[in-house]
Amino acid sequence: MAEVHNAPFPPQTVAIVDDDVRIRTLLKVELEDLGAQVTCFRSAEDALAGLDPGGFDLVLLDIGLPDINGIACLDLLRQRGLRAHVVLMSAHWEPQGEGQIRALGADRHVVKTALPGLLVQLMAEVP
């Protein structure tokens, strides 16, 4: 059993939406070590079918999904009532600023390579 770190926030429910099993696995292990309950989705279609709009505190959403891109997926999830704190993840895309992120319906953007080192901060940002 993994050691649970003392985190400056209550336990959270987190959804990870990414087509790369390595990213999903890494983030899931790290988040569970922080005390989060994690559900993974391998595609936008899986997330749209199985993600309860009221059931998550934080959603880590890949922009470069192969079926429906993460931005379109986020738009559909917000239309369905998703209120969670959403972090868009990407390997390359860099937004033009916080205004562009908010206009897309997200709360933050993170480049995937920086994610492991930012998980505590991202979880602490959840209202």
CSV table of N, CA, C and O in Angstrom, one decimal:
chain,number,residue,atom,x,y,z
A,1,MET,N,0.8,-1.2,0.0
A,1,MET,CA,0.0,0.0,0.0
A,1,MET,C,0.9,1.2,0.0
A,1,MET,O,1.8,1.3,0.7
A,2,ALA,N,0.5,2.2,-0.8
A,2,ALA,CA,1.3,3.4,-0.9
A,2,ALA,C,1.1,4.3,0.3
A,2,ALA,O,0.0,4.3,0.9
A,3,GLU,N,2.1,5.0,0.6
A,3,GLU,CA,2.0,6.0,1.7
A,3,GLU,C,1.2,7.2,1.3
A,3,GLU,O,1.4,7.7,0.3
A,4,VAL,N,0.3,7.6,2.2
A,4,VAL,CA,-0.5,8.8,1.9
A,4,VAL,C,0.1,10.0,2.6
A,4,VAL,O,0.4,10.0,3.8
A,5,HIS,N,0.4,11.0,1.8
A,5,HIS,CA,1.0,12.2,2.3
A,5,HIS,C,0.0,13.1,3.0
A,5,HIS,O,-1.1,13.1,2.7
A,6,ASN,N,0.5,13.9,3.9
A,6,ASN,CA,-0.4,14.8,4.6
A,6,ASN,C,-0.5,16.0,3.6
A,6,ASN,O,0.4,16.6,3.2
A,7,ALA,N,-1.7,16.2,3.1
A,7,ALA,CA,-2.0,17.2,2.1
A,7,ALA,C,-2.8,18.4,2.7
A,7,ALA,O,-3.5,18.1,3.6
A,8,PRO,N,-2.6,19.6,2.2
A,8,PRO,CA,-3.3,20.7,2.8
A,8,PRO,C,-4.7,20.9,2.3
A,8,PRO,O,-5.2,22.0,2.2
A,9,PHE,N,-5.4,19.8,2.0
A,9,PHE,CA,-6.7,19.8,1.4
A,9,PHE,C,-7.4,18.5,1.8
A,9,PHE,O,-6.8,17.5,2.1
A,10,PRO,N,-8.7,18.5,1.8
A,10,PRO,CA,-9.5,17.3,2.1
A,10,PRO,C,-9.4,16.3,1.0
A,10,PRO,O,-9.0,16.7,-0.2
A,11,PRO,N,-9.7,15.0,1.2
A,11,PRO,CA,-9.6,14.1,0.1
A,11,PRO,C,-10.5,14.5,-1.1
A,11,PRO,O,-11.6,15.1,-0.8
A,12,GLN,N,-10.1,14.3,-2.3
A,12,GLN,CA,-10.8,14.7,-3.5
A,12,GLN,C,-11.1,13.6,-4.4
A,12,GLN,O,-10.4,12.6,-4.4
A,13,THR,N,-12.1,13.8,-5.2
A,13,THR,CA,-12.4,12.9,-6.3
A,13,THR,C,-11.8,13.5,-7.6
A,13,THR,O,-12.1,14.7,-7.9
A,14,VAL,N,-11.0,12.7,-8.3
A,14,VAL,CA,-10.3,13.2,-9.5
A,14,VAL,C,-10.6,12.3,-10.7
A,14,VAL,O,-10.6,11.1,-10.6
A,15,ALA,N,-10.9,12.9,-11.8
A,15,ALA,CA,-11.0,12.2,-13.1
A,15,ALA,C,-9.8,12.5,-14.0
A,15,ALA,O,-9.5,13.7,-14.1
A,16,ILE,N,-9.2,11.5,-14.6
A,16,ILE,CA,-8.2,11.7,-15.5
A,16,ILE,C,-8.7,11.2,-16.9
A,16,ILE,O,-9.2,10.1,-17.0
A,17,VAL,N,-8.6,12.1,-17.9
A,17,VAL,CA,-9.0,11.7,-19.2
A,17,VAL,C,-7.8,11.9,-20.1
A,17,VAL,O,-7.4,13.0,-20.5
A,18,ASP,N,-7.2,10.7,-20.5
A,18,ASP,CA,-6.1,10.7,-21.3
A,18,ASP,C,-6.0,9.4,-22.1
A,18,ASP,O,-6.2,8.3,-21.5
A,19,ASP,N,-5.6,9.4,-23.3
A,19,ASP,CA,-5.5,8.2,-24.1
A,19,ASP,C,-4.2,7.4,-23.9
A,19,ASP,O,-4.1,6.3,-24.2
A,20,ASP,N,-3.2,8.0,-23.2
A,20,ASP,CA,-2.0,7.4,-23.0
A,20,ASP,C,-2.0,6.7,-21.6
A,20,ASP,O,-2.1,7.3,-20.6
A,21,VAL,N,-1.9,5.3,-21.6
A,21,VAL,CA,-2.0,4.6,-20.4
A,21,VAL,C,-0.9,4.9,-19.4
A,21,VAL,O,-1.1,4.9,-18.2
A,22,ARG,N,0.3,5.3,-19.9
A,22,ARG,CA,1.4,5.6,-19.0
A,22,ARG,C,1.1,6.9,-18.3
A,22,ARG,O,1.4,7.0,-17.1
A,23,ILE,N,0.5,7.9,-18.9
A,23,ILE,CA,0.1,9.1,-18.2
A,23,ILE,C,-1.0,8.8,-17.2
A,23,ILE,O,-0.9,9.3,-16.0
A,24,ARG,N,-2.0,8.1,-17.6
A,24,ARG,CA,-3.1,7.8,-16.7
A,24,ARG,C,-2.5,7.0,-15.4
A,24,ARG,O,-2.9,7.4,-14.3
A,25,THR,N,-1.7,6.1,-15.7
A,25,THR,CA,-1.1,5.3,-14.6
A,25,THR,C,-0.3,6.1,-13.6
A,25,THR,O,-0.5,6.1,-12.4
A,26,LEU,N,0.6,6.9,-14.2
A,26,LEU,CA,1.5,7.8,-13.4
A,26,LEU,C,0.6,8.7,-12.5
A,26,LEU,O,0.8,8.8,-11.3
A,27,LEU,N,-0.3,9.4,-13.2
A,27,LEU,CA,-1.1,10.4,-12.4
A,27,LEU,C,-2.0,9.7,-11.4
A,27,LEU,O,-2.1,10.2,-10.3
A,28,LYS,N,-2.5,8.6,-11.7
A,28,LYS,CA,-3.4,7.8,-10.8
A,28,LYS,C,-2.6,7.5,-9.5
A,28,LYS,O,-3.1,7.7,-8.4
A,29,VAL,N,-1.4,6.9,-9.7
A,29,VAL,CA,-0.6,6.5,-8.5
A,29,VAL,C,-0.3,7.7,-7.7
A,29,VAL,O,-0.4,7.7,-6.5
A,30,GLU,N,0.2,8.8,-8.3
A,30,GLU,CA,0.6,10.0,-7.6
A,30,GLU,C,-0.6,10.6,-6.9
A,30,GLU,O,-0.5,11.0,-5.7
A,31,LEU,N,-1.7,10.7,-7.5
A,31,LEU,CA,-2.9,11.3,-6.9
A,31,LEU,C,-3.4,10.4,-5.7
A,31,LEU,O,-3.9,10.9,-4.7
A,32,GLU,N,-3.4,9.1,-5.9
A,32,GLU,CA,-3.8,8.2,-4.8
A,32,GLU,C,-2.9,8.3,-3.6
A,32,GLU,O,-3.3,8.3,-2.5
A,33,ASP,N,-1.6,8.5,-3.9
A,33,ASP,CA,-0.7,8.8,-2.8
A,33,ASP,C,-1.0,10.1,-2.0
A,33,ASP,O,-0.7,10.2,-0.8
A,34,LEU,N,-1.7,11.0,-2.7
A,34,LEU,CA,-2.1,12.2,-2.0
A,34,LEU,C,-3.5,12.1,-1.4
A,34,LEU,O,-4.0,13.1,-0.9
A,35,GLY,N,-4.1,10.9,-1.5
A,35,GLY,CA,-5.3,10.7,-0.8
A,35,GLY,C,-6.6,10.8,-1.7
A,35,GLY,O,-7.7,10.8,-1.2
A,36,ALA,N,-6.4,11.0,-3.0
A,36,ALA,CA,-7.5,11.2,-3.9
A,36,ALA,C,-8.1,9.9,-4.3
A,36,ALA,O,-7.4,8.9,-4.4
A,37,GLN,N,-9.4,10.0,-4.6
A,37,GLN,CA,-10.1,8.8,-5.2
A,37,GLN,C,-10.1,9.1,-6.7
A,37,GLN,O,-10.6,10.2,-7.2
A,38,VAL,N,-9.5,8.3,-7.5
A,38,VAL,CA,-9.2,8.5,-8.9
A,38,VAL,C,-10.0,7.6,-9.8
A,38,VAL,O,-10.0,6.4,-9.6
A,39,THR,N,-10.6,8.2,-10.9
A,39,THR,CA,-11.3,7.4,-11.9
A,39,THR,C,-10.6,7.8,-13.2
A,39,THR,O,-10.4,9.0,-13.5
A,40,CYS,N,-10.2,6.8,-14.1
A,40,CYS,CA,-9.6,7.1,-15.3
A,40,CYS,C,-10.5,6.8,-16.5
A,40,CYS,O,-11.3,5.9,-16.5
A,41,PHE,N,-10.4,7.7,-17.5
A,41,PHE,CA,-11.1,7.5,-18.8
A,41,PHE,C,-10.0,7.6,-19.9
A,41,PHE,O,-9.2,8.4,-19.9
A,42,ARG,N,-10.1,6.6,-20.9
A,42,ARG,CA,-9.1,6.6,-21.9
A,42,ARG,C,-9.5,7.4,-23.2
A,42,ARG,O,-8.7,7.5,-24.1
A,43,SER,N,-10.7,8.0,-23.2
A,43,SER,CA,-11.1,8.7,-24.4
A,43,SER,C,-12.1,9.8,-24.0
A,43,SER,O,-12.7,9.6,-22.9
A,44,ALA,N,-12.4,10.7,-24.8
A,44,ALA,CA,-13.5,11.7,-24.6
A,44,ALA,C,-14.8,11.0,-24.5
A,44,ALA,O,-15.6,11.3,-23.7
A,45,GLU,N,-15.0,10.0,-25.5
A,45,GLU,CA,-16.3,9.3,-25.5
A,45,GLU,C,-16.5,8.5,-24.2
A,45,GLU,O,-17.6,8.5,-23.7
A,46,ASP,N,-15.4,7.9,-23.6
A,46,ASP,CA,-15.6,7.2,-22.4
A,46,ASP,C,-15.9,8.2,-21.3
A,46,ASP,O,-16.8,7.9,-20.4
A,47,ALA,N,-15.3,9.4,-21.3
A,47,ALA,CA,-15.6,10.4,-20.3
A,47,ALA,C,-17.0,10.9,-20.4
A,47,ALA,O,-17.7,11.0,-19.4
A,48,LEU,N,-17.4,11.1,-21.6
A,48,LEU,CA,-18.8,11.6,-21.8
A,48,LEU,C,-19.8,10.6,-21.4
A,48,LEU,O,-20.9,11.0,-20.9
A,49,ALA,N,-19.5,9.3,-21.5
A,49,ALA,CA,-20.5,8.3,-21.2
A,49,ALA,C,-20.4,8.0,-19.7
A,49,ALA,O,-21.5,7.6,-19.1
A,50,GLY,N,-19.3,8.1,-19.0
A,50,GLY,CA,-19.2,7.7,-17.6
A,50,GLY,C,-18.8,8.7,-16.6
A,50,GLY,O,-18.9,8.4,-15.4
A,51,LEU,N,-18.6,9.9,-17.0
A,51,LEU,CA,-18.2,10.9,-16.0
A,51,LEU,C,-19.4,11.6,-15.5
A,51,LEU,O,-20.1,12.3,-16.2
A,52,ASP,N,-19.7,11.4,-14.2
A,52,ASP,CA,-20.8,12.1,-13.6
A,52,ASP,C,-20.5,13.6,-13.3
A,52,ASP,O,-19.5,13.9,-12.6
A,53,PRO,N,-21.2,14.5,-14.0
A,53,PRO,CA,-20.9,15.9,-13.9
A,53,PRO,C,-20.8,16.4,-12.5
A,53,PRO,O,-20.1,17.4,-12.2
A,54,GLY,N,-21.5,15.8,-11.5
A,54,GLY,CA,-21.4,16.3,-10.1
A,54,GLY,C,-20.5,15.4,-9.3
A,54,GLY,O,-20.5,15.7,-8.1
A,55,GLY,N,-19.9,14.5,-9.8
A,55,GLY,CA,-19.1,13.5,-9.0
A,55,GLY,C,-17.7,13.7,-8.9
A,55,GLY,O,-17.0,12.9,-8.2
A,56,PHE,N,-17.1,14.8,-9.4
A,56,PHE,CA,-15.7,15.0,-9.3
A,56,PHE,C,-15.3,16.4,-8.8
A,56,PHE,O,-16.0,17.4,-9.2
A,57,ASP,N,-14.3,16.5,-8.1
A,57,ASP,CA,-13.7,17.8,-7.7
A,57,ASP,C,-12.8,18.4,-8.7
A,57,ASP,O,-12.7,19.6,-8.9
A,58,LEU,N,-12.0,17.5,-9.3
A,58,LEU,CA,-10.9,17.9,-10.2
A,58,LEU,C,-11.0,17.0,-11.4
A,58,LEU,O,-11.1,15.8,-11.3
A,59,VAL,N,-10.8,17.6,-12.6
A,59,VAL,CA,-10.7,16.8,-13.9
A,59,VAL,C,-9.4,17.2,-14.6
A,59,VAL,O,-9.2,18.4,-14.9
A,60,LEU,N,-8.6,16.2,-14.9
A,60,LEU,CA,-7.4,16.4,-15.6
A,60,LEU,C,-7.7,15.9,-17.0
A,60,LEU,O,-7.9,14.7,-17.2
A,61,LEU,N,-7.8,16.8,-18.0
A,61,LEU,CA,-8.3,16.5,-19.3
A,61,LEU,C,-7.3,16.8,-20.4
A,61,LEU,O,-6.8,18.0,-20.6
A,62,ASP,N,-6.9,15.8,-21.1
A,62,ASP,CA,-5.9,15.9,-22.2
A,62,ASP,C,-6.6,16.6,-23.4
A,62,ASP,O,-7.7,16.3,-23.8
A,63,ILE,N,-5.9,17.5,-24.0
A,63,ILE,CA,-6.4,18.3,-25.2
A,63,ILE,C,-6.4,17.4,-26.4
A,63,ILE,O,-7.3,17.4,-27.2
A,64,GLY,N,-5.3,16.6,-26.5
A,64,GLY,CA,-5.0,15.8,-27.8
A,64,GLY,C,-5.6,14.4,-27.7
A,64,GLY,O,-4.9,13.5,-28.0
A,65,LEU,N,-6.9,14.3,-27.5
A,65,LEU,CA,-7.5,13.0,-27.5
A,65,LEU,C,-7.8,12.6,-28.9
A,65,LEU,O,-8.2,13.5,-29.8
A,66,PRO,N,-7.8,11.3,-29.2
A,66,PRO,CA,-7.9,10.9,-30.6
A,66,PRO,C,-9.4,10.9,-31.2
A,66,PRO,O,-9.6,11.1,-32.4
A,67,ASP,N,-10.4,10.8,-30.3
A,67,ASP,CA,-11.7,10.7,-30.8
A,67,ASP,C,-12.4,12.1,-30.9
A,67,ASP,O,-12.7,12.6,-31.9
A,68,ILE,N,-12.5,12.8,-29.8
A,68,ILE,CA,-13.0,14.1,-29.7
A,68,ILE,C,-11.9,14.9,-28.9
A,68,ILE,O,-11.5,14.4,-27.9
A,69,ASN,N,-11.5,16.0,-29.4
A,69,ASN,CA,-10.4,16.7,-28.7
A,69,ASN,C,-10.9,17.2,-27.3
A,69,ASN,O,-12.1,17.3,-27.1
A,70,GLY,N,-10.0,17.4,-26.4
A,70,GLY,CA,-10.3,17.7,-25.0
A,70,GLY,C,-11.1,19.0,-24.9
A,70,GLY,O,-11.9,19.2,-24.0
A,71,ILE,N,-10.9,20.0,-25.8
A,71,ILE,CA,-11.6,21.2,-25.7
A,71,ILE,C,-13.1,21.0,-26.0
A,71,ILE,O,-14.0,21.5,-25.3
A,72,ALA,N,-13.4,20.3,-27.1
A,72,ALA,CA,-14.8,20.0,-27.4
A,72,ALA,C,-15.4,19.1,-26.3
A,72,ALA,O,-16.6,19.3,-26.0
A,73,CYS,N,-14.6,18.2,-25.8
A,73,CYS,CA,-15.1,17.3,-24.7
A,73,CYS,C,-15.5,18.2,-23.5
A,73,CYS,O,-16.6,18.0,-22.9
A,74,LEU,N,-14.6,19.1,-23.1
A,74,LEU,CA,-14.9,20.0,-22.0
A,74,LEU,C,-16.2,20.8,-22.2
A,74,LEU,O,-17.0,21.0,-21.3
A,75,ASP,N,-16.3,21.3,-23.4
A,75,ASP,CA,-17.5,22.1,-23.7
A,75,ASP,C,-18.8,21.2,-23.5
A,75,ASP,O,-19.8,21.7,-22.9
A,76,LEU,N,-18.8,20.0,-24.0
A,76,LEU,CA,-19.9,19.1,-23.8
A,76,LEU,C,-20.1,18.8,-22.3
A,76,LEU,O,-21.3,18.7,-21.9
A,77,LEU,N,-19.0,18.6,-21.6
A,77,LEU,CA,-19.2,18.3,-20.1
A,77,LEU,C,-19.7,19.5,-19.4
A,77,LEU,O,-20.6,19.3,-18.5
A,78,ARG,N,-19.3,20.7,-19.7
A,78,ARG,CA,-19.8,21.9,-19.1
A,78,ARG,C,-21.3,22.0,-19.4
A,78,ARG,O,-22.1,22.4,-18.6
A,79,GLN,N,-21.7,21.7,-20.7
A,79,GLN,CA,-23.1,21.8,-21.1
A,79,GLN,C,-24.0,20.8,-20.2
A,79,GLN,O,-25.1,21.1,-20.0
A,80,ARG,N,-23.4,19.7,-19.8
A,80,ARG,CA,-24.1,18.7,-19.0
A,80,ARG,C,-24.0,19.0,-17.5
A,80,ARG,O,-24.5,18.2,-16.7
A,81,GLY,N,-23.4,20.1,-17.2
A,81,GLY,CA,-23.4,20.6,-15.8
A,81,GLY,C,-22.2,20.3,-15.0
A,81,GLY,O,-22.2,20.5,-13.8
A,82,LEU,N,-21.1,20.0,-15.6
A,82,LEU,CA,-19.8,19.8,-14.9
A,82,LEU,C,-19.4,21.1,-14.2
A,82,LEU,O,-19.3,22.1,-14.9
A,83,ARG,N,-19.2,21.0,-12.9
A,83,ARG,CA,-18.8,22.1,-12.1
A,83,ARG,C,-17.4,22.0,-11.6
A,83,ARG,O,-16.8,22.9,-10.9
A,84,ALA,N,-16.7,20.9,-11.9
A,84,ALA,CA,-15.4,20.5,-11.3
A,84,ALA,C,-14.4,21.6,-11.8
A,84,ALA,O,-14.5,22.2,-12.8
A,85,HIS,N,-13.3,21.6,-11.1
A,85,HIS,CA,-12.1,22.4,-11.4
A,85,HIS,C,-11.4,21.6,-12.5
A,85,HIS,O,-11.2,20.4,-12.4
A,86,VAL,N,-11.2,22.2,-13.7
A,86,VAL,CA,-10.7,21.5,-14.9
A,86,VAL,C,-9.3,22.0,-15.2
A,86,VAL,O,-9.1,23.2,-15.4
A,87,VAL,N,-8.4,21.1,-15.4
A,87,VAL,CA,-7.0,21.4,-15.8
A,87,VAL,C,-6.8,20.7,-17.2
A,87,VAL,O,-6.9,19.5,-17.3
A,88,LEU,N,-6.6,21.5,-18.2
A,88,LEU,CA,-6.3,21.0,-19.5
A,88,LEU,C,-4.8,20.6,-19.6
A,88,LEU,O,-4.0,21.4,-19.1
A,89,MET,N,-4.6,19.4,-20.1
A,89,MET,CA,-3.2,18.9,-20.2
A,89,MET,C,-2.8,18.8,-21.7
A,89,MET,O,-3.7,18.5,-22.5
A,90,SER,N,-1.6,19.2,-22.0
A,90,SER,CA,-1.1,19.0,-23.4
A,90,SER,C,0.3,18.8,-23.4
A,90,SER,O,1.1,19.1,-22.4
A,91,ALA,N,0.8,18.2,-24.5
A,91,ALA,CA,2.2,18.0,-24.7
A,91,ALA,C,2.9,19.2,-25.3
A,91,ALA,O,4.1,19.5,-25.0
A,92,HIS,N,2.2,20.0,-26.1
A,92,HIS,CA,2.8,21.0,-26.9
A,92,HIS,C,2.1,22.4,-26.8
A,92,HIS,O,2.7,23.4,-26.8
A,93,TRP,N,0.8,22.3,-26.8
A,93,TRP,CA,0.0,23.6,-26.9
A,93,TRP,C,0.2,24.5,-25.8
A,93,TRP,O,0.3,24.1,-24.6
A,94,GLU,N,0.4,25.7,-26.1
A,94,GLU,CA,0.6,26.8,-25.1
A,94,GLU,C,-0.5,27.8,-25.3
A,94,GLU,O,-0.6,28.5,-26.4
A,95,PRO,N,-1.4,28.1,-24.3
A,95,PRO,CA,-2.4,29.1,-24.5
A,95,PRO,C,-1.8,30.5,-24.5
A,95,PRO,O,-0.7,30.7,-24.1
A,96,GLN,N,-2.6,31.4,-25.0
A,96,GLN,CA,-2.2,32.8,-25.1
A,96,GLN,C,-2.3,33.5,-23.8
A,96,GLN,O,-2.0,34.7,-23.7
A,97,GLY,N,-2.9,32.9,-22.8
A,97,GLY,CA,-3.0,33.5,-21.5
A,97,GLY,C,-4.2,32.9,-20.8
A,97,GLY,O,-4.9,32.0,-21.3
A,98,GLU,N,-4.3,33.3,-19.5
A,98,GLU,CA,-5.4,32.8,-18.7
A,98,GLU,C,-6.8,33.1,-19.2
A,98,GLU,O,-7.7,32.2,-19.1
A,99,GLY,N,-6.9,34.2,-19.9
A,99,GLY,CA,-8.2,34.5,-20.5
A,99,GLY,C,-8.7,33.4,-21.6
A,99,GLY,O,-9.8,33.1,-21.6
A,100,GLN,N,-7.7,33.0,-22.3
A,100,GLN,CA,-8.0,31.9,-23.3
A,100,GLN,C,-8.4,30.6,-22.6
A,100,GLN,O,-9.4,30.0,-23.1
A,101,ILE,N,-7.7,30.3,-21.6
A,101,ILE,CA,-8.1,29.1,-20.8
A,101,ILE,C,-9.5,29.2,-20.3
A,101,ILE,O,-10.3,28.2,-20.4
A,102,ARG,N,-9.8,30.3,-19.7
A,102,ARG,CA,-11.2,30.5,-19.1
A,102,ARG,C,-12.2,30.5,-20.2
A,102,ARG,O,-13.3,29.9,-20.0
A,103,ALA,N,-11.9,31.1,-21.4
A,103,ALA,CA,-12.8,31.1,-22.5
A,103,ALA,C,-13.1,29.7,-23.0
A,103,ALA,O,-14.2,29.4,-23.5
A,104,LEU,N,-12.2,28.8,-22.8
A,104,LEU,CA,-12.4,27.4,-23.2
A,104,LEU,C,-13.2,26.6,-22.2
A,104,LEU,O,-13.5,25.5,-22.4
A,105,GLY,N,-13.4,27.2,-21.0
A,105,GLY,CA,-14.2,26.5,-20.0
A,105,GLY,C,-13.3,25.8,-18.9
A,105,GLY,O,-13.8,25.1,-18.1
A,106,ALA,N,-12.0,26.1,-19.0
A,106,ALA,CA,-11.1,25.4,-18.0
A,106,ALA,C,-10.6,26.4,-17.0
A,106,ALA,O,-10.8,27.6,-17.1
A,107,ASP,N,-10.0,25.9,-16.0
A,107,ASP,CA,-9.5,26.7,-14.9
A,107,ASP,C,-8.0,26.9,-15.0
A,107,ASP,O,-7.4,27.8,-14.5
A,108,ARG,N,-7.3,25.9,-15.7
A,108,ARG,CA,-5.9,26.0,-15.8
A,108,ARG,C,-5.4,25.1,-17.0
A,108,ARG,O,-6.1,24.2,-17.4
A,109,HIS,N,-4.2,25.4,-17.4
A,109,HIS,CA,-3.5,24.6,-18.5
A,109,HIS,C,-2.2,24.2,-17.9
A,109,HIS,O,-1.5,25.0,-17.3
A,110,VAL,N,-1.8,22.9,-18.1
A,110,VAL,CA,-0.5,22.5,-17.7
A,110,VAL,C,0.1,21.6,-18.8
A,110,VAL,O,-0.6,20.8,-19.4
A,111,VAL,N,1.4,21.8,-19.0
A,111,VAL,CA,2.1,20.9,-20.0
A,111,VAL,C,2.4,19.6,-19.2
A,111,VAL,O,2.8,19.6,-18.1
A,112,LYS,N,2.2,18.5,-19.9
A,112,LYS,CA,2.2,17.2,-19.2
A,112,LYS,C,3.5,16.9,-18.5
A,112,LYS,O,3.5,16.3,-17.4
A,113,THR,N,4.6,17.3,-19.0
A,113,THR,CA,5.9,17.0,-18.4
A,113,THR,C,6.0,17.7,-17.0
A,113,THR,O,6.8,17.3,-16.2
A,114,ALA,N,5.2,18.8,-16.8
A,114,ALA,CA,5.3,19.5,-15.5
A,114,ALA,C,4.3,18.9,-14.5
A,114,ALA,O,4.3,19.3,-13.3
A,115,LEU,N,3.3,18.1,-14.9
A,115,LEU,CA,2.2,17.6,-14.1
A,115,LEU,C,2.6,17.0,-12.8
A,115,LEU,O,2.1,17.3,-11.7
A,116,PRO,N,3.5,16.0,-12.8
A,116,PRO,CA,3.8,15.3,-11.5
A,116,PRO,C,4.3,16.2,-10.4
A,116,PRO,O,3.9,16.1,-9.3
A,117,GLY,N,5.1,17.3,-10.8
A,117,GLY,CA,5.5,18.2,-9.8
A,117,GLY,C,4.5,19.2,-9.3
A,117,GLY,O,4.7,20.0,-8.4
A,118,LEU,N,3.4,19.3,-10.0
A,118,LEU,CA,2.3,20.3,-9.7
A,118,LEU,C,1.1,19.7,-9.1
A,118,LEU,O,0.2,20.5,-8.8
A,119,LEU,N,1.0,18.4,-8.9
A,119,LEU,CA,-0.2,17.8,-8.4
A,119,LEU,C,-0.7,18.4,-7.1
A,119,LEU,O,-1.9,18.6,-6.9
A,120,VAL,N,0.2,18.5,-6.1
A,120,VAL,CA,-0.3,19.1,-4.8
A,120,VAL,C,-0.8,20.5,-5.0
A,120,VAL,O,-1.9,20.8,-4.5
A,121,GLN,N,-0.2,21.3,-5.8
A,121,GLN,CA,-0.6,22.7,-6.1
A,121,GLN,C,-2.0,22.6,-6.8
A,121,GLN,O,-2.9,23.4,-6.4
A,122,LEU,N,-2.2,21.8,-7.8
A,122,LEU,CA,-3.4,21.7,-8.5
A,122,LEU,C,-4.6,21.3,-7.6
A,122,LEU,O,-5.7,21.8,-7.7
A,123,MET,N,-4.3,20.3,-6.7
A,123,MET,CA,-5.3,19.9,-5.8
A,123,MET,C,-5.7,21.0,-4.8
A,123,MET,O,-6.8,21.1,-4.4
A,124,ALA,N,-4.7,21.7,-4.4
A,124,ALA,CA,-4.9,22.8,-3.4
A,124,ALA,C,-5.8,23.9,-4.1
A,124,ALA,O,-6.4,24.7,-3.4
A,125,GLU,N,-5.7,24.1,-5.4
A,125,GLU,CA,-6.5,25.1,-6.1
A,125,GLU,C,-8.0,24.8,-6.2
A,125,GLU,O,-8.7,25.7,-6.5
A,126,VAL,N,-8.4,23.6,-5.9
A,126,VAL,CA,-9.8,23.2,-6.1
A,126,VAL,C,-10.5,23.9,-5.0
A,126,VAL,O,-10.2,23.8,-3.8
A,127,PRO,N,-11.6,24.7,-5.4
A,127,PRO,CA,-12.4,25.4,-4.3
A,127,PRO,C,-13.1,24.5,-3.4
A,127,PRO,O,-13.4,23.4,-3.7
